PDB file of C-alpha atoms in Angstrom:
ATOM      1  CA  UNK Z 847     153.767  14.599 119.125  1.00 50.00           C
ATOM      2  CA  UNK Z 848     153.252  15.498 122.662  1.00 54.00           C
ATOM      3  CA  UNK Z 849     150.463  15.702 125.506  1.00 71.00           C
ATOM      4  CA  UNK Z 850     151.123  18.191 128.683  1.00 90.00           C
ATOM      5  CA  UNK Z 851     152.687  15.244 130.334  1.00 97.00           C
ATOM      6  CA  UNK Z 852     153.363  12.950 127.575  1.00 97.00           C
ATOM      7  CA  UNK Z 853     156.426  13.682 125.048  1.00 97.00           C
ATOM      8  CA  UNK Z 854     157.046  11.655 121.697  1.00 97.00           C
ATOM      9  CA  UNK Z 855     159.690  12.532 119.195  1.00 97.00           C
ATOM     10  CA  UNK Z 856     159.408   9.404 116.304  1.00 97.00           C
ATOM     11  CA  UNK Z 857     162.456   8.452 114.533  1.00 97.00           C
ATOM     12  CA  UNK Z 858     162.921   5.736 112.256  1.00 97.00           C
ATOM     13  CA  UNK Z 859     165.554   3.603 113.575  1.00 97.00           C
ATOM     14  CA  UNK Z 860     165.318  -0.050 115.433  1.00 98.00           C
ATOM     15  CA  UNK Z 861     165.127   1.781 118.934  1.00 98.00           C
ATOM     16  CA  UNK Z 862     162.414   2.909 121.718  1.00 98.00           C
ATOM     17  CA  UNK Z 863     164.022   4.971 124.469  1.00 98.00           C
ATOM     18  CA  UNK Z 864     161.714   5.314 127.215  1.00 98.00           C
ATOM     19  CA  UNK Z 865     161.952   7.662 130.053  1.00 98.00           C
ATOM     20  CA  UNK Z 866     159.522   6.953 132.774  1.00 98.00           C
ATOM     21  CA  UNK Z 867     160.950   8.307 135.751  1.00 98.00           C
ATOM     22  CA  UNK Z 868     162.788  11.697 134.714  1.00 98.00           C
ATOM     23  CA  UNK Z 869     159.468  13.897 135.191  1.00 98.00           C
ATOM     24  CA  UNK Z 870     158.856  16.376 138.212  1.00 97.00           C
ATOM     25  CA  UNK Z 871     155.200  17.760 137.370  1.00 97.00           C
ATOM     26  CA  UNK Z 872     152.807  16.756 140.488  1.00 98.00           C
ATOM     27  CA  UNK Z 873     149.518  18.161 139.847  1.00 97.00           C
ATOM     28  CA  UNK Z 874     147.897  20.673 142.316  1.00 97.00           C
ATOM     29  CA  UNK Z 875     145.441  18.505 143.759  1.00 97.00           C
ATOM     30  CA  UNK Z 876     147.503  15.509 145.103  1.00 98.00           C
ATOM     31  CA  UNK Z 877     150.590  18.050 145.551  1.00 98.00           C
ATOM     32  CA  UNK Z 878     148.342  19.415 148.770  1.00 98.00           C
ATOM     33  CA  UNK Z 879     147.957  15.936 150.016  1.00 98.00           C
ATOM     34  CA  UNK Z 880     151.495  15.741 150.251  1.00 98.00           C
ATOM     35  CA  UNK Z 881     154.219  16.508 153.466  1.00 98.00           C
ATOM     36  CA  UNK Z 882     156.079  18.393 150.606  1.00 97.00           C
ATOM     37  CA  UNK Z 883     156.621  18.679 146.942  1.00 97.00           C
ATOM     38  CA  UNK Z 884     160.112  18.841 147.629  1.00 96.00           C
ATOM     39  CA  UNK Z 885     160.466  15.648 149.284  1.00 96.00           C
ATOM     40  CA  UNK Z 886     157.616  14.184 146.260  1.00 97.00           C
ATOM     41  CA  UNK Z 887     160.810  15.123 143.358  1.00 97.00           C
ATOM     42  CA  UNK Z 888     163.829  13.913 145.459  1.00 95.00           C
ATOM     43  CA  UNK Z 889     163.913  10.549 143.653  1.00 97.00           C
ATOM     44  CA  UNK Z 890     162.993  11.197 140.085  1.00 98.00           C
ATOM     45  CA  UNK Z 891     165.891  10.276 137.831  1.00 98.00           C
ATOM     46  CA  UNK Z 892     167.123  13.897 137.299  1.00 97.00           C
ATOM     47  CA  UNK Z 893     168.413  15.356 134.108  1.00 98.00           C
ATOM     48  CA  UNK Z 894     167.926  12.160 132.372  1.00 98.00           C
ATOM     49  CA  UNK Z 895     165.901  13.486 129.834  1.00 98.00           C
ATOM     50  CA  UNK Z 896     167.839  16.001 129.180  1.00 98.00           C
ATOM     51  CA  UNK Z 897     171.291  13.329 129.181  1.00 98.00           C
ATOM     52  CA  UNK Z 898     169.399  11.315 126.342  1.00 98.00           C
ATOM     53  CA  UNK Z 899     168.468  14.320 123.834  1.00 97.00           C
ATOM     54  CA  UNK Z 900     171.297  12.439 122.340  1.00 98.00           C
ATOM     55  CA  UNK Z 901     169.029   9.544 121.113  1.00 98.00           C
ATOM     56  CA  UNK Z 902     167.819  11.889 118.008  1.00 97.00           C
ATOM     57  CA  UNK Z 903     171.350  12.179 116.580  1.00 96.00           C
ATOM     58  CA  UNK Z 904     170.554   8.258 115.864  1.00 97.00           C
ATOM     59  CA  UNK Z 905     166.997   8.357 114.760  1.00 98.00           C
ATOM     60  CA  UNK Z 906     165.782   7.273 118.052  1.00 98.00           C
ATOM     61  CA  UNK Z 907     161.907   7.662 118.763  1.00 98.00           C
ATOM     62  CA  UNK Z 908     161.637   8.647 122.816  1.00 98.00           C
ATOM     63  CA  UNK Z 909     158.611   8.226 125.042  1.00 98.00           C
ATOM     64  CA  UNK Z 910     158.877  10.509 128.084  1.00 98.00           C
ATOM     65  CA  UNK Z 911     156.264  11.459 130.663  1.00 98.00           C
ATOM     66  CA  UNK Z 912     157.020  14.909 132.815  1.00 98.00           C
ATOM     67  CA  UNK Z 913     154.657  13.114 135.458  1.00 98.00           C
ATOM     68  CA  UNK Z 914     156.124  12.412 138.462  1.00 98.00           C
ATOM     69  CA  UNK Z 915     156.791   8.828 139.680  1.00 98.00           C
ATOM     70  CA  UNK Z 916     155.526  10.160 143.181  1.00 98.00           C
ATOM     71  CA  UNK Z 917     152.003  10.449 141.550  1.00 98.00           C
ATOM     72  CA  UNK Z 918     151.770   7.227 139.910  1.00 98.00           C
ATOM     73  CA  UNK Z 919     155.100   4.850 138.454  1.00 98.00           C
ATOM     74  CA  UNK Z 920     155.169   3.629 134.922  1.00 98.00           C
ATOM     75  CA  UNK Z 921     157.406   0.963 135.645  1.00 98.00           C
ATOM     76  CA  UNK Z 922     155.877  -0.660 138.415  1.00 97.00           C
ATOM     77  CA  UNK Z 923     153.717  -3.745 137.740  1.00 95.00           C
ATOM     78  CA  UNK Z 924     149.927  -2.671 136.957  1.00 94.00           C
ATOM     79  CA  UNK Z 925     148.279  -4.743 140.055  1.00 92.00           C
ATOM     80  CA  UNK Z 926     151.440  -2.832 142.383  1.00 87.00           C
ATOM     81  CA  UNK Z 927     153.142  -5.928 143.001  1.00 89.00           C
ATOM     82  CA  UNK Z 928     156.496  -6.268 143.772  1.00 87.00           C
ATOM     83  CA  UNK Z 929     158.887  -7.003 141.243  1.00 87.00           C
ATOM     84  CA  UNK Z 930     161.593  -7.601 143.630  1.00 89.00           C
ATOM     85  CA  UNK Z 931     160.152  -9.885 146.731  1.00 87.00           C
ATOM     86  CA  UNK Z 932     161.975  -9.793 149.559  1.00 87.00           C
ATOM     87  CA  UNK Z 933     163.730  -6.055 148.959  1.00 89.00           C
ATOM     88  CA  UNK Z 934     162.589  -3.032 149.637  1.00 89.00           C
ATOM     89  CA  UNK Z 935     160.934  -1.069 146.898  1.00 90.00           C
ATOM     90  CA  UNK Z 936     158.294   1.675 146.177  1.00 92.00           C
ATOM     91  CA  UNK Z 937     155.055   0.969 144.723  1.00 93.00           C
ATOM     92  CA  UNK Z 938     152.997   2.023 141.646  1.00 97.00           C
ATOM     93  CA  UNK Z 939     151.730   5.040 143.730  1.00 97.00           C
ATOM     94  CA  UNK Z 940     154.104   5.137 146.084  1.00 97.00           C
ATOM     95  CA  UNK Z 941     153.543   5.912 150.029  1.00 97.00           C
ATOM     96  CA  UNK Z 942     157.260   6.439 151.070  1.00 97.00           C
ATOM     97  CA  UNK Z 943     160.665   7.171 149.549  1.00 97.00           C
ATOM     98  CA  UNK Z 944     164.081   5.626 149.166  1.00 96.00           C
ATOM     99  CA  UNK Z 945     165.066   6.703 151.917  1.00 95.00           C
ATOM    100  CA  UNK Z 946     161.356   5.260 153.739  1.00 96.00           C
ATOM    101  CA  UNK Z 947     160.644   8.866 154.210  1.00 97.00           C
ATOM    102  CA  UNK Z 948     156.238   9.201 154.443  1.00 98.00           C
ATOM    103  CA  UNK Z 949     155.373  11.484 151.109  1.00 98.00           C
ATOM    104  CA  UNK Z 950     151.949  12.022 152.492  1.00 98.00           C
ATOM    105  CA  UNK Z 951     150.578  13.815 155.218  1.00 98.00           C
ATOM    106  CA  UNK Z 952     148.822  11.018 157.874  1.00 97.00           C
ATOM    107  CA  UNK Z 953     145.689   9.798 156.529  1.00 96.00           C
ATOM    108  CA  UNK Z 954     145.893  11.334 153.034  1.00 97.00           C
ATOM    109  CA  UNK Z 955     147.560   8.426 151.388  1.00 97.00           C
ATOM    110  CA  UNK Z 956     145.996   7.425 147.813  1.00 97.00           C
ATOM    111  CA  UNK Z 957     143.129   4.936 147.946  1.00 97.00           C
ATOM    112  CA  UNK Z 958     141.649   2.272 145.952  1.00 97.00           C
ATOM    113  CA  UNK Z 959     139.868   4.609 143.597  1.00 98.00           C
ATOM    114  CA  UNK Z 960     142.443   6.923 143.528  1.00 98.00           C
ATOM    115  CA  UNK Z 961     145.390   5.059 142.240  1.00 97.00           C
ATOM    116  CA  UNK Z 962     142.519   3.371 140.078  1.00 97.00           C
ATOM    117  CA  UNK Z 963     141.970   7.369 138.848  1.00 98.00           C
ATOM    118  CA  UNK Z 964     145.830   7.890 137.847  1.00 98.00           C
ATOM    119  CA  UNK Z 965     146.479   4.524 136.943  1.00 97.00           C
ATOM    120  CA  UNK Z 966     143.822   5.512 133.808  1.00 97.00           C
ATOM    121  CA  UNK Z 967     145.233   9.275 133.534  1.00 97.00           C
ATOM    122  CA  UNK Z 968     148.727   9.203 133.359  1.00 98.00           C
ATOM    123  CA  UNK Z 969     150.032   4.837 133.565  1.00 98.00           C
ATOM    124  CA  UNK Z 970     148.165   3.308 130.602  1.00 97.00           C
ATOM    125  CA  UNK Z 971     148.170   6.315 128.255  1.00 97.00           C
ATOM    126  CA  UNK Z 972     152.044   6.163 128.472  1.00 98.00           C
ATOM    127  CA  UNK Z 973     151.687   2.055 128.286  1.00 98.00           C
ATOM    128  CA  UNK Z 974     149.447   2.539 125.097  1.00 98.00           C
ATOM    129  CA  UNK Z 975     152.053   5.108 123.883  1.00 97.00           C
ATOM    130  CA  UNK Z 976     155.121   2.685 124.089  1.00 98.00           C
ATOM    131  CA  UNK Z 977     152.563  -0.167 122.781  1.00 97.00           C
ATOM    132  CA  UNK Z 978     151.865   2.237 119.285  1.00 97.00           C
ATOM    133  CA  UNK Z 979     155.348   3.053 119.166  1.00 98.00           C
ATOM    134  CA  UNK Z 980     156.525  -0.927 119.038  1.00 97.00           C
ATOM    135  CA  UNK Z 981     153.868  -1.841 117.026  1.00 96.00           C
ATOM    136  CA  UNK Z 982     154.887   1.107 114.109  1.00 96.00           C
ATOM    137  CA  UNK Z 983     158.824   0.288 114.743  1.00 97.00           C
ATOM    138  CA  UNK Z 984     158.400  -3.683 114.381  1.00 91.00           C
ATOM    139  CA  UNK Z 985     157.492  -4.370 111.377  1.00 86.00           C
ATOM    140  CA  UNK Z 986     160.062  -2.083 109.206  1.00 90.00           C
ATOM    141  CA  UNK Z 987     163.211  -4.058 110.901  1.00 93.00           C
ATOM    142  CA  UNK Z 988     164.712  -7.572 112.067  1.00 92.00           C
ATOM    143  CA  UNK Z 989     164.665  -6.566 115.451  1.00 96.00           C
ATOM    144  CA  UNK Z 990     163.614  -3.603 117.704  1.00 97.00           C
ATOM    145  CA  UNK Z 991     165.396  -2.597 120.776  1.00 98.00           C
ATOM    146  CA  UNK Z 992     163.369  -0.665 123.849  1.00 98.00           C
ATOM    147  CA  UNK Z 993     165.970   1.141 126.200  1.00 98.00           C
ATOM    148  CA  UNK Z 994     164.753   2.187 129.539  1.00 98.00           C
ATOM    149  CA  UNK Z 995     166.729   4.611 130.754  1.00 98.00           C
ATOM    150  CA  UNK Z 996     167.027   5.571 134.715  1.00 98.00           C
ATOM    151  CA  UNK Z 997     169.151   7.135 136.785  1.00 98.00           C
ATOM    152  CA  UNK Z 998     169.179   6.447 140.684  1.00 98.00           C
ATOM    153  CA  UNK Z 999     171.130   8.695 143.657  1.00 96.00           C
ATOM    154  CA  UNK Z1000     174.809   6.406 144.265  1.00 97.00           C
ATOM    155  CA  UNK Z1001     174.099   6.093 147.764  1.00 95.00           C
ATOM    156  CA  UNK Z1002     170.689   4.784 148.862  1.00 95.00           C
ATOM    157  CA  UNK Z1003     170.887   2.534 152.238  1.00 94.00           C
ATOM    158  CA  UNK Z1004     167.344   1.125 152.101  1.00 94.00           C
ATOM    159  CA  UNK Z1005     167.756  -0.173 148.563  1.00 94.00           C
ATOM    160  CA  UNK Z1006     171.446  -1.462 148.210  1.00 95.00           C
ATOM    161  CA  UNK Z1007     174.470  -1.503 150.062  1.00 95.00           C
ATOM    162  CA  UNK Z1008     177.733   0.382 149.159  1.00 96.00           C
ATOM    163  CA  UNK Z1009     178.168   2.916 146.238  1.00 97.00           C
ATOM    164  CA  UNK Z1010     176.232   1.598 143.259  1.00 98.00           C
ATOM    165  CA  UNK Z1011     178.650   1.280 139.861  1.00 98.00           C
ATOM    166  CA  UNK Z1012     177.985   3.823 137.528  1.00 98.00           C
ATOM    167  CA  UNK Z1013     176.580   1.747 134.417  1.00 98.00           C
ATOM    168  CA  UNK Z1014     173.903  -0.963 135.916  1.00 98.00           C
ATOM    169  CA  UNK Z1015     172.364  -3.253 132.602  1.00 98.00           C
ATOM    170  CA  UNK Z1016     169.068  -5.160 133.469  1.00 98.00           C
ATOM    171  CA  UNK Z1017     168.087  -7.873 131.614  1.00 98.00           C
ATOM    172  CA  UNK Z1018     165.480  -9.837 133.841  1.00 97.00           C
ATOM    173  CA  UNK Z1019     168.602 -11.816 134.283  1.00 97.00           C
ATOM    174  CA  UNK Z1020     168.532 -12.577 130.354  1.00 97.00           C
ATOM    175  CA  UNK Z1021     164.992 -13.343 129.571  1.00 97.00           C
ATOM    176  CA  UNK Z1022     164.336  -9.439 128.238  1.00 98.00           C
ATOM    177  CA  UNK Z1023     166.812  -9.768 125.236  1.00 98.00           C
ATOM    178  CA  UNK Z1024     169.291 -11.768 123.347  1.00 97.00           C
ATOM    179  CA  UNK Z1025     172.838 -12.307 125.100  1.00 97.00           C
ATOM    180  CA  UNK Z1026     174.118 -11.050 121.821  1.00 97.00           C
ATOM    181  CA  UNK Z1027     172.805  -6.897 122.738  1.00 98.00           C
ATOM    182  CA  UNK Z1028     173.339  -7.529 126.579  1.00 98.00           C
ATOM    183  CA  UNK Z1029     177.004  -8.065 125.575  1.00 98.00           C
ATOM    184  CA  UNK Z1030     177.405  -5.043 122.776  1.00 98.00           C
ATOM    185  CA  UNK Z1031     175.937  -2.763 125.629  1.00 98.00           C
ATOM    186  CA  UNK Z1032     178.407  -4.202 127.972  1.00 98.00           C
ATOM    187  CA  UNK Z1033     181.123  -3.719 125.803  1.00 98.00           C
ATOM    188  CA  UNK Z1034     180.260  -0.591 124.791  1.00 98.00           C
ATOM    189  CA  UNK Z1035     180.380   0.448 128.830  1.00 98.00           C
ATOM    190  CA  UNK Z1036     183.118  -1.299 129.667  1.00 97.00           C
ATOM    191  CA  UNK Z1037     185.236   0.652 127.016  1.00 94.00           C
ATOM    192  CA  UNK Z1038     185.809   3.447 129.863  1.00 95.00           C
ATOM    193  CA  UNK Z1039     186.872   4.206 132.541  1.00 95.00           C
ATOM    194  CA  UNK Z1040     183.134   3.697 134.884  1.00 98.00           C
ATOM    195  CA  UNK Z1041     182.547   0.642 136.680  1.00 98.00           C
ATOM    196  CA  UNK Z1042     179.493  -1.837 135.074  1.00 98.00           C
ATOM    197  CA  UNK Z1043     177.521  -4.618 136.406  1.00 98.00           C
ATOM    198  CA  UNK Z1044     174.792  -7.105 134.946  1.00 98.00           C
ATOM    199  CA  UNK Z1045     171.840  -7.760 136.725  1.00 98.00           C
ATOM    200  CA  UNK Z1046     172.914  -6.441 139.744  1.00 96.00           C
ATOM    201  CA  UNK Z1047     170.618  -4.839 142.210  1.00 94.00           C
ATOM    202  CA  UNK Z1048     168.554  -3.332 139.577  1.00 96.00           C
ATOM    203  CA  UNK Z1049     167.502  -6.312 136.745  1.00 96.00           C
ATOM    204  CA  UNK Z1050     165.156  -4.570 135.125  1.00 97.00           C
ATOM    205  CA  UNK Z1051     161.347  -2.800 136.229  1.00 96.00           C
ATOM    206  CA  UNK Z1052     158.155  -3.374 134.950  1.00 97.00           C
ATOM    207  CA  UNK Z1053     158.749  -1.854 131.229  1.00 98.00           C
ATOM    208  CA  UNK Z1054     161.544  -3.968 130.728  1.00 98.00           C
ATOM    209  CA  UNK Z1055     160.342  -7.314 131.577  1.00 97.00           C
ATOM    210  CA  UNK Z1056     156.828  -6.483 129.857  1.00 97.00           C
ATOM    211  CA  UNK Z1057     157.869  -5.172 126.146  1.00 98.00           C
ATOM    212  CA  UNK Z1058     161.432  -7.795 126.485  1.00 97.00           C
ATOM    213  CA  UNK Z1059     160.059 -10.533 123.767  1.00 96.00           C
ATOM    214  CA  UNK Z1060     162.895 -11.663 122.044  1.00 95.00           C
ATOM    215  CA  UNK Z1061     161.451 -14.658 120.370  1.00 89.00           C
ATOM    216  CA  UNK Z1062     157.674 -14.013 120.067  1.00 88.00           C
ATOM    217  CA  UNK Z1063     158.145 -10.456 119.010  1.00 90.00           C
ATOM    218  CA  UNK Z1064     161.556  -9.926 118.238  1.00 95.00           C
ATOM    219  CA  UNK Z1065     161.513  -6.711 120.347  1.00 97.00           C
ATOM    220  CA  UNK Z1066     164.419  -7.008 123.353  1.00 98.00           C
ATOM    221  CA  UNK Z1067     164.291  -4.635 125.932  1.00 98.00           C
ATOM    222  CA  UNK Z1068     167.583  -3.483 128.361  1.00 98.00           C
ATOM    223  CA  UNK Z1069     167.421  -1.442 130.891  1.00 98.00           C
ATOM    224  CA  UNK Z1070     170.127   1.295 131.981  1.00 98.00           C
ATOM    225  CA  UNK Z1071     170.349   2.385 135.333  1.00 98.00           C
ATOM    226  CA  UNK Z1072     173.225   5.165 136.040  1.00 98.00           C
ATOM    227  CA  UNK Z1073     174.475   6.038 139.328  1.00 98.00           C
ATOM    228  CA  UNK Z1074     173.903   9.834 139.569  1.00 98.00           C
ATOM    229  CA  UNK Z1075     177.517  10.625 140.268  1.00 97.00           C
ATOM    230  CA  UNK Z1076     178.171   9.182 136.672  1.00 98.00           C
ATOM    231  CA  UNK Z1077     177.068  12.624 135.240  1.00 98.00           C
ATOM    232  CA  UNK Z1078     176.491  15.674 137.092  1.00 97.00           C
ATOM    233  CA  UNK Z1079     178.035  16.276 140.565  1.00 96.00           C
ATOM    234  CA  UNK Z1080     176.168  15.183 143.571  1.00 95.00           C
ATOM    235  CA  UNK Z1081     175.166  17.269 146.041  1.00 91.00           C
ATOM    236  CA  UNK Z1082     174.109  17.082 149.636  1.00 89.00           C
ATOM    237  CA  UNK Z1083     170.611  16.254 150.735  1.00 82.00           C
ATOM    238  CA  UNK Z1084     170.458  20.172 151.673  1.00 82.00           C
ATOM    239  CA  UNK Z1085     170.963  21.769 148.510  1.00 89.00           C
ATOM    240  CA  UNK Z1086     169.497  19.291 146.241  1.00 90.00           C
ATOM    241  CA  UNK Z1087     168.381  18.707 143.346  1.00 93.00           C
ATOM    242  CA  UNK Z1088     172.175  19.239 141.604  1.00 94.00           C
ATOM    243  CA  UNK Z1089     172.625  21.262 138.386  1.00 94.00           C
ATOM    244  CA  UNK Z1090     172.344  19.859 134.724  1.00 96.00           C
ATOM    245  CA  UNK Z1091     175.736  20.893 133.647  1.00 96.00           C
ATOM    246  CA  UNK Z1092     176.224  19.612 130.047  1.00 96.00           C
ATOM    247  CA  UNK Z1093     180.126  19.482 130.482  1.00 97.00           C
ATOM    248  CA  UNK Z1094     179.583  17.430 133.400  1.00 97.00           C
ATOM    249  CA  UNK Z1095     177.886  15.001 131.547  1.00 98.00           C
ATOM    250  CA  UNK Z1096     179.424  14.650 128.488  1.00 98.00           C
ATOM    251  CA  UNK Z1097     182.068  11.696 129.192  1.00 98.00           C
ATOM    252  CA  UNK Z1098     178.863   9.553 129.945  1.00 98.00           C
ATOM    253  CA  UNK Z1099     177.054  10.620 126.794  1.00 98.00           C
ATOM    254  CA  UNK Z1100     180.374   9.450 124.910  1.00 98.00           C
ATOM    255  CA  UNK Z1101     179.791   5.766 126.146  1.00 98.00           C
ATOM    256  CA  UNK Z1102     176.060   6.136 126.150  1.00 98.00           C
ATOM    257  CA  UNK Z1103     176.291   7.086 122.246  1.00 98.00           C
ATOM    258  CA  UNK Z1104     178.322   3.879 122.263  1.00 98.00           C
ATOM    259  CA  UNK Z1105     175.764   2.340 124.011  1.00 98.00           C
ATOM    260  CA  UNK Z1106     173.045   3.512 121.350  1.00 98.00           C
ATOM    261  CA  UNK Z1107     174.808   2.782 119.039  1.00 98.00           C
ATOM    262  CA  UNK Z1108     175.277  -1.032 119.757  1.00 98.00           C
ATOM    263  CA  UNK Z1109     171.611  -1.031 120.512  1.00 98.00           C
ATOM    264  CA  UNK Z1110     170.756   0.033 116.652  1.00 97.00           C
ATOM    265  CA  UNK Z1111     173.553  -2.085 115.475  1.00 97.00           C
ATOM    266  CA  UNK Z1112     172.384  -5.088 117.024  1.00 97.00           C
ATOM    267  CA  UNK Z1113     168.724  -4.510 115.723  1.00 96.00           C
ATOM    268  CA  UNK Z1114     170.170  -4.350 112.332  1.00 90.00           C
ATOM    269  CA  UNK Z1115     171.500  -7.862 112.072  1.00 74.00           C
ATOM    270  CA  UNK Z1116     169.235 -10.728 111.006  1.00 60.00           C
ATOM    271  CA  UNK Z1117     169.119 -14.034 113.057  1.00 59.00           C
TER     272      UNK Z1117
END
């Protein structure tokens, strides 16, 4: 099943992996609004649609939008608040970059009525589209895992200090899921040779903390954020974006299969 923008591939298994922030497509009319197109794709999670094709090999159903975060962002909070006060962080249609970098040209910023416009276009259609996809998944299994799955340049200044690890889990600092998959996924990471942390910097966006139910619903939701660097080669700021390069990748899709794995594992056992 798939729209222009929106890709679904259904599977069977206890697991949801959503990819809200991989796309690049920025249609024509707000692309002209912007200082540059190039500057618009600089932080979409790169290649990590393409890292994840691995989710069918497990039955996996994956909900991917080729819209670009620059024109509106799935997992931001509906009303655009913050879901980190006090830190830095771009909107649901956002005006600057990670680096604070203006994406629009001086008084051509979205309005009111425009983010209102692509917050009916492209945000709830891929809302409703996760929604269906819980809804047919849930009631055929104990438990139902949703897997957000980013990816995030290693260096970024304005939103963290230092390197980031490669493997960062958010949980809403435990309320999205049962300890019992936060610690499979963590095992299943630490099992290599890449750094991990736990509700770090990154605990989670909008998707996680909205779909994480564990008790009402029995669907738990994790996020993974992966420091580029983890799998392909990155490059400087001049030559960007870097090259998918399947080789490259491949010793994080070994612990990401882990990682899957654990996730359908864990939906499999009854409380």
């Amino acid at each position: 099943m798939s729209a222009d923008w929106l890709d679904i591939t259904r599977g069977d298994a206890p697991l949801i992996v959503s990819i809200p922030h991989a796309g690049i497509d920025i249609p024509e009319d707000i692309a002209r609004d912007l200082v540059s197109v190039e500057r618009a794709r600089r932080d979409a999670d790169l290649h990590v649609d393409r890292l994840y094709s691995i989710a069918r090999e497990f039955g996996a159903t994956i909900v991917r939008t080729a819209i670009s975060r620059t024109v509106v962002d799935v997992n931001r909070m509906p009303d655009g608040e913050t879901l980190y006060p006090g830190q830095f962080t771009t909107g649901l249609c956002p005006a600057v970059t990670f680096d604070g970098e203006p994406l629009y040209l001086p008084g051509r910023e979205p309005d009111e009525a425009e983010i209102e416009r692509r917050r009916a276009a492209w945000y709830q259609p891929y809302h409703d589209a996760l929604r269906a996809e819980v809804d047919r998944l849930r009631g055929g299994h104990p438990r139902l895992v949703l897997y957000d799955a980013h990816s995030i340049r290693s260096l970024a200044p304005k939103l963290f200090t230092g390197e980031l690890p490669h493997f960062n889990i958010g949980t809403n600092d435990g309320r999205s899921c049962a300890p019992g998959l936060t610690q499979a996924v963590e095992q299943a990471c630490d099992a290599s040779d890449f750094t991990r942390v736990t509700n770090g910097r990154f605990k989670g966006g909008w998707i996680t903390r909205h779909y994480g139910w564990p008790r009402a619903e029995r669907v738990h939701a994790i996020q993974m954020e992966l420091a580029m660097r983890t799998y392909l080669d990155e490059v400087p700021a001049a030559e960007w974006p870097p090259l998918w390069d399947a080789t490259r990748a491949e010793p994080c899709r070994d612990v990401l299969r882990r990682v899957l794995a654990a996730c359908i594992d864990f939906a499999g056992e009854r409380e």
